mmCIF file of C-alpha atoms in Angstrom:
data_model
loop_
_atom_site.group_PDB
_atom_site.id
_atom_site.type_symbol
_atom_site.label_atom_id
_atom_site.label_comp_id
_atom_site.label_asym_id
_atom_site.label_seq_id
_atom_site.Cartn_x
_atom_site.Cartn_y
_atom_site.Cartn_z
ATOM 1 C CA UNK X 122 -143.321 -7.313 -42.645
ATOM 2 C CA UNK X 123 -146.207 -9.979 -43.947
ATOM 3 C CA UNK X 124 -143.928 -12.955 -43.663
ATOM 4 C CA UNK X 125 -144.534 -15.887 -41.493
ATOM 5 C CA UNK X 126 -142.440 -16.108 -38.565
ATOM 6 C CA UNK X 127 -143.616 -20.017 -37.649
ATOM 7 C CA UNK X 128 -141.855 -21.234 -40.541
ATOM 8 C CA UNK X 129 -144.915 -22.303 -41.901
ATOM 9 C CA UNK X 130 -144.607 -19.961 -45.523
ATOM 10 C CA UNK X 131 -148.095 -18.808 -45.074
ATOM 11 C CA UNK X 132 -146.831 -15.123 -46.025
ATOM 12 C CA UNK X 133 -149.576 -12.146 -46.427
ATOM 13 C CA UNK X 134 -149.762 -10.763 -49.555
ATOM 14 C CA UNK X 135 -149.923 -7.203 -49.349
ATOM 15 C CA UNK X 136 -152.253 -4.876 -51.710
ATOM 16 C CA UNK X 137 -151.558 -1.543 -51.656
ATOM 17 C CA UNK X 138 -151.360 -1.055 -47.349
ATOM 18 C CA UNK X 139 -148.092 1.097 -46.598
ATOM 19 C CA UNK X 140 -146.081 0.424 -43.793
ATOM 20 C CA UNK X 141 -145.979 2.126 -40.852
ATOM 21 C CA UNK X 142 -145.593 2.929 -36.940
ATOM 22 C CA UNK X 143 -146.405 0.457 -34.929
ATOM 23 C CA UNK X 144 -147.699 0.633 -31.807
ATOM 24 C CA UNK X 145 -144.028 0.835 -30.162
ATOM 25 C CA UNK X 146 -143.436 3.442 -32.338
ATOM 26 C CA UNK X 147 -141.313 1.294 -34.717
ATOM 27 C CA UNK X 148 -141.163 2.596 -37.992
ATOM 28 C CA UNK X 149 -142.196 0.382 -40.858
ATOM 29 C CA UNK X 150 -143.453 -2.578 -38.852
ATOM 30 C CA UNK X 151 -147.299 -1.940 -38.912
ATOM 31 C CA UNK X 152 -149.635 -1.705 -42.255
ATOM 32 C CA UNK X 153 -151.800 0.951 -43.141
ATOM 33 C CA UNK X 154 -154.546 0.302 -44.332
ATOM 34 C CA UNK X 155 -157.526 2.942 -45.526
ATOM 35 C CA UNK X 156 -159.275 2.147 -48.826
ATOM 36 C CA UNK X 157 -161.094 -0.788 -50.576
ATOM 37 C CA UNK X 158 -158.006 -1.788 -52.691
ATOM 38 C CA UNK X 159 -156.217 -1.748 -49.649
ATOM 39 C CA UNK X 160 -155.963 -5.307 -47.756
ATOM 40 C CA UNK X 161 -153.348 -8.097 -46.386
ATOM 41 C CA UNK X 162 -154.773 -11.268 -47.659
ATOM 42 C CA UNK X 163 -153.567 -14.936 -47.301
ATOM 43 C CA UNK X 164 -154.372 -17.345 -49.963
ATOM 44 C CA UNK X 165 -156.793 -20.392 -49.407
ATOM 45 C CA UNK X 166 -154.779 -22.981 -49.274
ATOM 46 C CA UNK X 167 -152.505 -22.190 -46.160
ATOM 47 C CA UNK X 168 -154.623 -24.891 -44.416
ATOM 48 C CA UNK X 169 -156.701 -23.322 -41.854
ATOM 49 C CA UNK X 170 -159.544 -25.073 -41.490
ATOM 50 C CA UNK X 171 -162.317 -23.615 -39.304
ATOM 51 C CA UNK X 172 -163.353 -25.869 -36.742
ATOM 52 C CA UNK X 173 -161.387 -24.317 -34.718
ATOM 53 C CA UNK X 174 -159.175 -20.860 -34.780
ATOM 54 C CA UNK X 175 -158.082 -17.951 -32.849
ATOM 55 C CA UNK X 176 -156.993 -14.913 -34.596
ATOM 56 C CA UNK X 177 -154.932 -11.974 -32.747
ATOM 57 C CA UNK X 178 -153.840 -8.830 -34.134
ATOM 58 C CA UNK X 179 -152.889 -5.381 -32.881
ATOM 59 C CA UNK X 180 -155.546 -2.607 -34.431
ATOM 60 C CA UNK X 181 -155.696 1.194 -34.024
ATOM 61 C CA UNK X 182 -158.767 2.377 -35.678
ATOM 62 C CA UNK X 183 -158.563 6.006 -37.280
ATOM 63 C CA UNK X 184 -162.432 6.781 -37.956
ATOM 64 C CA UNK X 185 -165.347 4.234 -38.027
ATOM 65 C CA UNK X 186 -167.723 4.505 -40.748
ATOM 66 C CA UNK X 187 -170.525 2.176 -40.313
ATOM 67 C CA UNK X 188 -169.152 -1.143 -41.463
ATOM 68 C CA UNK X 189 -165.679 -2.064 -41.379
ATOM 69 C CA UNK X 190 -163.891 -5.329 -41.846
ATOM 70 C CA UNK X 191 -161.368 -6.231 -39.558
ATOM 71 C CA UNK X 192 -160.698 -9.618 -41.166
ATOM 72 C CA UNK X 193 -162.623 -12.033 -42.690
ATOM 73 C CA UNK X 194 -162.258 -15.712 -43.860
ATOM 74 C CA UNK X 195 -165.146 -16.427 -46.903
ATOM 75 C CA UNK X 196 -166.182 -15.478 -49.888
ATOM 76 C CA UNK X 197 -169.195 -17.281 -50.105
ATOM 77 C CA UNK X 198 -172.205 -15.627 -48.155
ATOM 78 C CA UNK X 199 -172.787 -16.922 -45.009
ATOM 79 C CA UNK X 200 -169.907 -19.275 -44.928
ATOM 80 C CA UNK X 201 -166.518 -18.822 -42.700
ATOM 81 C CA UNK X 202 -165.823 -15.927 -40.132
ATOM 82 C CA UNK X 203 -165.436 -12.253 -40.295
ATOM 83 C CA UNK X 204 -164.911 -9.769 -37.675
ATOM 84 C CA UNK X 205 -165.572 -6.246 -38.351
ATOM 85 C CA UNK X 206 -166.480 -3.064 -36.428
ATOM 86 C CA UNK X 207 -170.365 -1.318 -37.013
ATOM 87 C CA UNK X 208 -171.332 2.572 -36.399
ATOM 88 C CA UNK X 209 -175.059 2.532 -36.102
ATOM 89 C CA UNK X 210 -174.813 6.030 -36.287
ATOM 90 C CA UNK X 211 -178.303 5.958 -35.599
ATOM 91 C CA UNK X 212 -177.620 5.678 -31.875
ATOM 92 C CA UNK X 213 -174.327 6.583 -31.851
ATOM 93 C CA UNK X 214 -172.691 2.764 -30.888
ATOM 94 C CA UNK X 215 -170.087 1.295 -32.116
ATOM 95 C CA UNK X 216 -169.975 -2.515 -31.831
ATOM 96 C CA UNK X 217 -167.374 -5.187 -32.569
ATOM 97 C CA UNK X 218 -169.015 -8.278 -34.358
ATOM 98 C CA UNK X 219 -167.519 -11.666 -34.944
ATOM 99 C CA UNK X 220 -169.613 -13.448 -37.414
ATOM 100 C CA UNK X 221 -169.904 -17.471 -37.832
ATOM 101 C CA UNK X 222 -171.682 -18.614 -40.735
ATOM 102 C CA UNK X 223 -173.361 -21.690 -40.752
ATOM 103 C CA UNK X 224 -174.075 -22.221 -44.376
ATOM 104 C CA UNK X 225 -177.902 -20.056 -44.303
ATOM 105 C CA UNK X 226 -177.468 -17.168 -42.167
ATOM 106 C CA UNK X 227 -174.500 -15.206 -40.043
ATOM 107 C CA UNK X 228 -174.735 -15.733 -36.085
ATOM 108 C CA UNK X 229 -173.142 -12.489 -34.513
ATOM 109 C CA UNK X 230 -170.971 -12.187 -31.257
ATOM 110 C CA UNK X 231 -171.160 -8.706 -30.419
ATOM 111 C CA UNK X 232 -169.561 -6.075 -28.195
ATOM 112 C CA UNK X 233 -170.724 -3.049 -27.594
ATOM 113 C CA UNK X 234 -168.555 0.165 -27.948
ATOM 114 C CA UNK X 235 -165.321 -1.568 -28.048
ATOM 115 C CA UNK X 236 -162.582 0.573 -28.779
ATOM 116 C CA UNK X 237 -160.938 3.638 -28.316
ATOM 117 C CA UNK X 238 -160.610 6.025 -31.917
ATOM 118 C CA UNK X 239 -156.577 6.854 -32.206
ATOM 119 C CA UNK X 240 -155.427 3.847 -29.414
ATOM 120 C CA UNK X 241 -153.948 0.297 -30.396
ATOM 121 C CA UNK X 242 -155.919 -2.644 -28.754
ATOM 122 C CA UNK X 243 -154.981 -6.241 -29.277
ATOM 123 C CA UNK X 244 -158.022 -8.104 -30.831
ATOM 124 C CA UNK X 245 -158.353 -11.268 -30.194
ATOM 125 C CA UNK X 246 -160.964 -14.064 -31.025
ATOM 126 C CA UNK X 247 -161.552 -17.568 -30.751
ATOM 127 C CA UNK X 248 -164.109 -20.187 -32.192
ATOM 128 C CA UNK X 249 -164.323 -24.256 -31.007
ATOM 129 C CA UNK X 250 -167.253 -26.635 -30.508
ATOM 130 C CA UNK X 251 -170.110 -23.716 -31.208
ATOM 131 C CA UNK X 252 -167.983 -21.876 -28.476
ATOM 132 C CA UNK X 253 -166.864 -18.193 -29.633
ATOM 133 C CA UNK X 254 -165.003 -15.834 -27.535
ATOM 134 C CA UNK X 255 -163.479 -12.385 -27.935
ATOM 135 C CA UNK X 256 -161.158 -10.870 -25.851
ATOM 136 C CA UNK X 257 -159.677 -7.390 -25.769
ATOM 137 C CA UNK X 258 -156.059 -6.650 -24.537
ATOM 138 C CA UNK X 259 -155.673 -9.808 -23.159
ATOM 139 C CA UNK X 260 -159.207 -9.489 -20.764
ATOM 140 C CA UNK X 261 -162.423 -11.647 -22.033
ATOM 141 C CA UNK X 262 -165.169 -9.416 -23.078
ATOM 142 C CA UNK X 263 -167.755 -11.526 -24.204
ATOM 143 C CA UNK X 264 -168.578 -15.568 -24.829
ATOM 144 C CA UNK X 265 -171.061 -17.655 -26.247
ATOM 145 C CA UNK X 266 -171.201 -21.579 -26.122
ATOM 146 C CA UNK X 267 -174.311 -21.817 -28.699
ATOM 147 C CA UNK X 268 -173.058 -20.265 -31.583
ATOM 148 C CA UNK X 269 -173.467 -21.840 -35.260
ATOM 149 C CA UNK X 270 -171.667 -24.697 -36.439
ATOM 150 C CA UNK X 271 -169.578 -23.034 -38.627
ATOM 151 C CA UNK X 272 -169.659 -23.698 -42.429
ATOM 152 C CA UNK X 273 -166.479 -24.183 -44.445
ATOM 153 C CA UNK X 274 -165.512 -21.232 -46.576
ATOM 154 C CA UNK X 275 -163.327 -21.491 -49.665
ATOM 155 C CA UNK X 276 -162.107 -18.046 -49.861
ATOM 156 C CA UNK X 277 -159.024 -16.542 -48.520
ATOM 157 C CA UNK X 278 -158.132 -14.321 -45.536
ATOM 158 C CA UNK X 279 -158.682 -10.950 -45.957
ATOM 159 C CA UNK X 280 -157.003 -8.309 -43.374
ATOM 160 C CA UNK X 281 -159.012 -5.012 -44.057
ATOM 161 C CA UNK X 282 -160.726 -3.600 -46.884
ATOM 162 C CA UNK X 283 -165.084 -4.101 -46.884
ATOM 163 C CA UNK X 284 -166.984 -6.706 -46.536
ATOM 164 C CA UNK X 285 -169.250 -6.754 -49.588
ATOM 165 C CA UNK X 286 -169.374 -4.894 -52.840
ATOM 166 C CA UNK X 287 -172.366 -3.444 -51.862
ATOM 167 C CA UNK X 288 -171.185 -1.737 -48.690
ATOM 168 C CA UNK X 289 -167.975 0.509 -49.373
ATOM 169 C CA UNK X 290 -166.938 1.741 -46.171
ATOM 170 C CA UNK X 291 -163.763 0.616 -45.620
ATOM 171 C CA UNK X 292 -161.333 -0.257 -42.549
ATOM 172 C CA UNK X 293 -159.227 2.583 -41.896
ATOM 173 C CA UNK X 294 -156.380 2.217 -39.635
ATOM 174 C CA UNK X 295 -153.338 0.247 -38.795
ATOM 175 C CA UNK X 296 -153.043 -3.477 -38.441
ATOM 176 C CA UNK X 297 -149.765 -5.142 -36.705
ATOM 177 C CA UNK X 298 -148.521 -8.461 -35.131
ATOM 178 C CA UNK X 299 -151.428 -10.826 -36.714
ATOM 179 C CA UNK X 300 -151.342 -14.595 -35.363
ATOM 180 C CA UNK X 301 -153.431 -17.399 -36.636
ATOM 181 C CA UNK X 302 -153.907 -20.548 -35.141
ATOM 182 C CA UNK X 303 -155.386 -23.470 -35.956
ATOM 183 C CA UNK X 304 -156.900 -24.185 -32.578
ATOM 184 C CA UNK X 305 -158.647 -22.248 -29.247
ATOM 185 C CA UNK X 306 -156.143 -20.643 -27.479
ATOM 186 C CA UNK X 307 -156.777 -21.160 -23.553
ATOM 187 C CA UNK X 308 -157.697 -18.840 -21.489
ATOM 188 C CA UNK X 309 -154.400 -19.708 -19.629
#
C-alpha cells in the first residue's frame, strides 16, 4: 500500500501505478510503474527538508531506456535530489546517478552498471554535510565527501515517471518498501 507506516500521515499518492508482486512474491504489495502518467508522489509539505536524507526502496527494473527516474525531490532545475538510472547506449553502460543540485548546476554521484534487468535490488542513498553515499543491497558502492551544498527544492517527491518534459523515457518497473528519513543513516 502507499500509506505511512511511522505514523507520520505522509501517505503516497498514487497515479495510475498498479499493484503488484513484490519481491517475496506477495501479491499486491509492490507498484508498477511503466509510463509518464505513472508515479507515487508525496506532497511538499511532509517536511523533509534536505540537509540531510536517506532514501531506500526495493526496485526491479524491466528495460532501461536511456533516462529513467527513480525518484526525485524538485521541480525547480537544479534544485533538490533525483536519482535515476542512464543507458548511454552509445557504449552500452548503464549507470545509476544521484544528483544534488546546488542552485546553478547538478553534481552527479555515479555508478557504473548497477543493476541486474528482471532482479529486485534495494537502493539506497544518503546525503549530509556535502557527503553523498549510495549503497546497493545493503553493501556501499560509491561515496563522495565534496559534493554540492544542496539547494532547497519546493516540489514534491516523485517515485517514477521522467525527469523532464523534454526527455520521455520513462521508469519501467516495480517499486516496493520505500523509506524516507530525515537524516544519514549510519553505516552501522
Amino acid at each position: 500500500n502507499a500509506n505511512d507506516e511511522s505514523g507520520n500521515g505522509n501517505h503516497m499518492r498514487v497515479n495510475g501505478a498498479t499493484l503488484t508482486e513484490d519481491r517475496l512474491q506477495v501479491k499486491n504489495s509492490a507498484y508498477d510503474i511503466n509510463s509518464n502518467n505513472q508515479t507515487l508522489t508525496i506532497d511538499d509539505n511532509f517536511g523533509l527538508e534536505l540537509e540531510a536524507f536517506t532514501y531506500s526502496l526495493w526496485v526491479n527494473f524491466e528495460s532501461i531506456n536511456e533516462h529513467h527516474t527513480v525518484f526525485l525531490n524538485n521541480n525547480t532545475s537544479y534544485k533538490g535530489m533525483m536519482l535515476q538510472i542512464h543507458n548511454q547506449i552509445s557504449n552500452n553502460k548503464a549507470e545509476l546517478i544521484l544528483d544534488i543540485g546546488n542552485g546553478t548546476a547538478w553534481d552527479p554521484l555515479r555508478v557504473d552498471n548497477p543493476i541486474t534487468l528482471n532482479k529486485w535490488v534495494n537502493i539506497l542513498v544518503t546525503y549530509k554535510a556535502k557527503k553523498g553515499r549510495i549503497y546497493l543491497d545493503g553493501k556501499l558502492i560509491v561515496g563522495r565527501d565534496d559534493m554540492a551544498q544542496i539547494a532547497q527544492a519546493d516540489g514534491k517527491s516523485v517515485f517514477g515517471g521522467h525527469w523532464n518534459e523534454i526527455n520521455n523515457d520513462t521508469f519501467n518497473g516495480q517499486i516496493d518498501d520505500i523509506r524516507i528519513y530525515n537524516r544519514a543513516l549510519s553505516e552501522t
